[in-house]
Amino acid sequence: MTEWLAHSKGKNPPVPVQTYYKHISEVLRRAEKNVKSLSPYYKVDLDFFREAIRAAAIFHDLGKLDDENQKVLSKGGGKGLPINHIEAGTAWLLKNKMGRSSILVHSHHAYQPHYGIPSIPAELAKEEFCLRDKDVMIHTEQKLNEYISKHAESGLLQLKEINDSPTEWNGLTLRVALSCLVDADHGDTANNYGKEFSISRVEPKWEKRLESLDRYVAELGKKNKLNKRNQIRKEIYEVCRKADTNPSFYACDSPVGTGKTTAVMAHLLKTAIDKKLRHIIVVLPYTNI
């Protein structure tokens, strides 16, 4: 089994190299774990969803097998790879009619300004350049079979033929699938460099957050204390803050300008404290008036 590299050696702090085989195997394991965790709560064509993410995980770093990229990875300390390594996996999945997997590979380095989930209609309009990097496209076409041979020689899985899903993915499904891949990829990379942390070890600071919110609201109330609307805001804040946290559902129909944002947050923080919650999720719809 030939050992090509996925990550180079770090010098400060010292970090060992990570082989291509180890990284791809671990990303695949983590991605499958993510899909399994969300499957009871997310109703999609789960078989296709799982296999599409598997295919993306297996080939997301295919371009790192390029000789020029391997030279940099073996030396370490470079300023990035000379050949766009995302292009190869994207190209291979497109050739095998795995369009949704190719979108995930194309998008998984979302911190780069020209990546992230693209406009699908705009990409389709490019025809033969759909999801492709024009700068290295010819190079990729010439080297693609070589990459696949190296991938196989490393002992990794090949592309599994699966039937396309009759159900189109909407934007949410695409983003959930991408999160399964990105979490797996970045999580394993962080683990290799000794920087991964477990969210279970991070303790929420709800009490401090609530104290801070109390101080903020108190400062707001110092101005125009006798103002009738300020008095109403104070009353609403106190009622929400002291409300019973046992009920699972509440509705607050207080009108605009009465301080609902802070008042409801005070209740949410108190609920998080009482029920030992780990997250507060706030969804704010946008209305264009």
XYZ file of C-alpha atoms in Angstrom, residues 6 18 23 28 51 58 70 86 103 136 140 165 180 192 200 230 255 279:
18
model
C -3.181 14.521 2.944
C -1.264 12.545 8.001
C -7.575 11.203 6.407
C -15.746 8.949 5.701
C -24.384 7.536 -0.512
C -14.198 9.481 -0.409
C 2.622 15.801 -2.907
C -10.838 20.390 -5.112
C -21.411 20.146 -5.539
C -6.516 23.739 -13.943
C -7.007 17.716 -14.264
C -32.781 10.161 -6.260
C -21.995 16.549 7.234
C -4.620 15.740 13.430
C -19.432 18.520 25.597
C -40.370 52.642 29.408
C -46.689 44.848 20.292
C -28.223 25.822 22.979
